[in-house]
Amino acid sequence: MGFARACSVALVGVEGVVVEVQADLEPGVAAFTLVGLPDKSLVESRDRVRAAVVNSGAEWPQKKLTVGLSPASVPKSGSGFDLAVASAVLGAAERIDPAMIADVVMIGELGLDGRVRPVRGVLPAVLAAAEAGYEQVVVPEQTAGEAALVPGISVLGVRSLRQLIAVLCDEPVPEEPADGQGRPDAMLAGLMIPGTGLGTGLAPAAARGDGHRPDLADVAGQLRPRQALEVAAAGGHHLLLSGPPGAGKTMLAERLSAVLPPLTRQESLEVTAVHSVAGILPPGEPLVSRAPYCAPHHSATMQSLVGGGNGIPRPGAVSLAHRGVLFLDEAPEFSGKALDALRQPLESGHVVVARAAGVVRLPARFLMVLAANPCPCGRHTLTGAGCECPPSVVRRYQARLSGPLLDRVDLRVEVEPVDRADLLGQGGRGEPTEVVAARVRDARARAAERLAGTPWTTNSEVPGHELRTRLLVAPGALAAAERDLERGILTARGLDRVLRVAWTVADLRAADRPDASDVAVALELRTGIQRGVPMGAGER
């Protein structure tokens, strides 16, 4: 009887569980049995592994073969177990030393010719292996850079099963010929889900390979929305842009991700892990260093927004926008069920999706930007524009954004139509993205210094209790906010969010703490009621 074991990783959402792949050979009729709660694609690995082993020059054992995936209670899906199954079978057949593979984590799909094909989710899988105490992983050559992002892990990238056998047996490593030049690498096809290319809302429209990147200087006029955009980026506050079509709401939202500071190392690993599992990580770019941008279409379902699908839930738009911007254009056109599903991630920063196959916790700390027209035709706020929408239709249209959802939005700004002077450049160009981004970085640095030693890094994350007891504003600064609370204009949650925005405005002007003017700016940004204060966030 022969026995050997190797290790692989099963992904549950964006978290990994180390799975022990055991192979047992016994005398009897030649058969291949795979147990351990595999799905359909994993059951098919029996034929892939057999053909890959034979075409790699090794002999397939003509005995009763049983391969077990332990723990058997964890659902396992995908083709990433092929390499570990083949190695365990060869170890049980004594083609390779079983001791060489006992503590090695192997991830990769096998082609029928023995080539090792890349799979999605390599980074979270290697992270799970490192947390479990493993020090050696074998991955496809194309994803070795992604796996090497995890510190303390020895990564071996292989192109074929023949190369892995040679390395484990201390034999000369054969050279594998590369594919023909001038063609797309077919081996990278497994890393990208079809339909996640350009035009699916995963990148700003102006940054799609034509060499032009979105810049705030391209936006004509719109001083107040630009300043609200700066406050949103500095404090991580959610933003609602309402106004007629063609005023520049989408242009402003597309430029917000460039204003956000670069991701920290930990944030980059979080974002890269989500994008790797979702199949949108660009090949050749193993680490995401900039804040992501996701703009789903208004026909998106609740599952596509918050996560879901058949079997184990997959990341949705809120997770793809983790540490970045989620832009919902034409927000009233989204289904009410989908919009209300955003309430929980807006507060907690994560999504818990429960399905029959399991419960998955997905990260979802994003900056939400809503864009809405005032009515179905969009001309309700324009003088003499000929809006023919009855008042009841306008009320129903605006009520599609529910009160509980809007209560979680810190900044609400009216985007006015651009006048001729601004559009033709007679008023001068606005500040470029680099200037605004520098102020945002300084403001975030001040907030991080103030919040050092706490689990929060931005003002939008600070709980209301801390704002009212430890992080106190100037004496008498909350008088106007307290009056609005008594009148019912503000809720208790709204008061906390006004305090958070006031701290962000104070950080932008390098003040020690907010005063009455900062609170007035925050109230104006939230309620839209003019308070008679200048809206310049970076200066007084």
Coordinates of C-alpha atoms in Angstrom, one line a residue, residues 1-2 24-32 60-66:
M1 CA 0.0 0.0 0.0
G2 CA 1.3 3.5 -0.9
D24 CA -3.9 6.1 -1.1
L25 CA -3.0 3.2 -3.4
E26 CA -4.3 -0.3 -2.7
P27 CA -4.3 -3.6 -4.6
G28 CA -7.5 -4.1 -6.6
V29 CA -9.2 -3.1 -9.8
A30 CA -7.8 0.1 -11.2
A31 CA -10.1 3.0 -10.3
F32 CA -9.8 6.6 -9.3
W60 CA 0.0 6.0 -13.9
P61 CA -0.5 3.4 -11.1
Q62 CA -2.7 0.6 -12.1
K63 CA -4.2 0.1 -8.7
K64 CA -7.2 1.2 -6.7
L65 CA -6.6 4.9 -6.1
T66 CA -8.5 7.0 -3.5

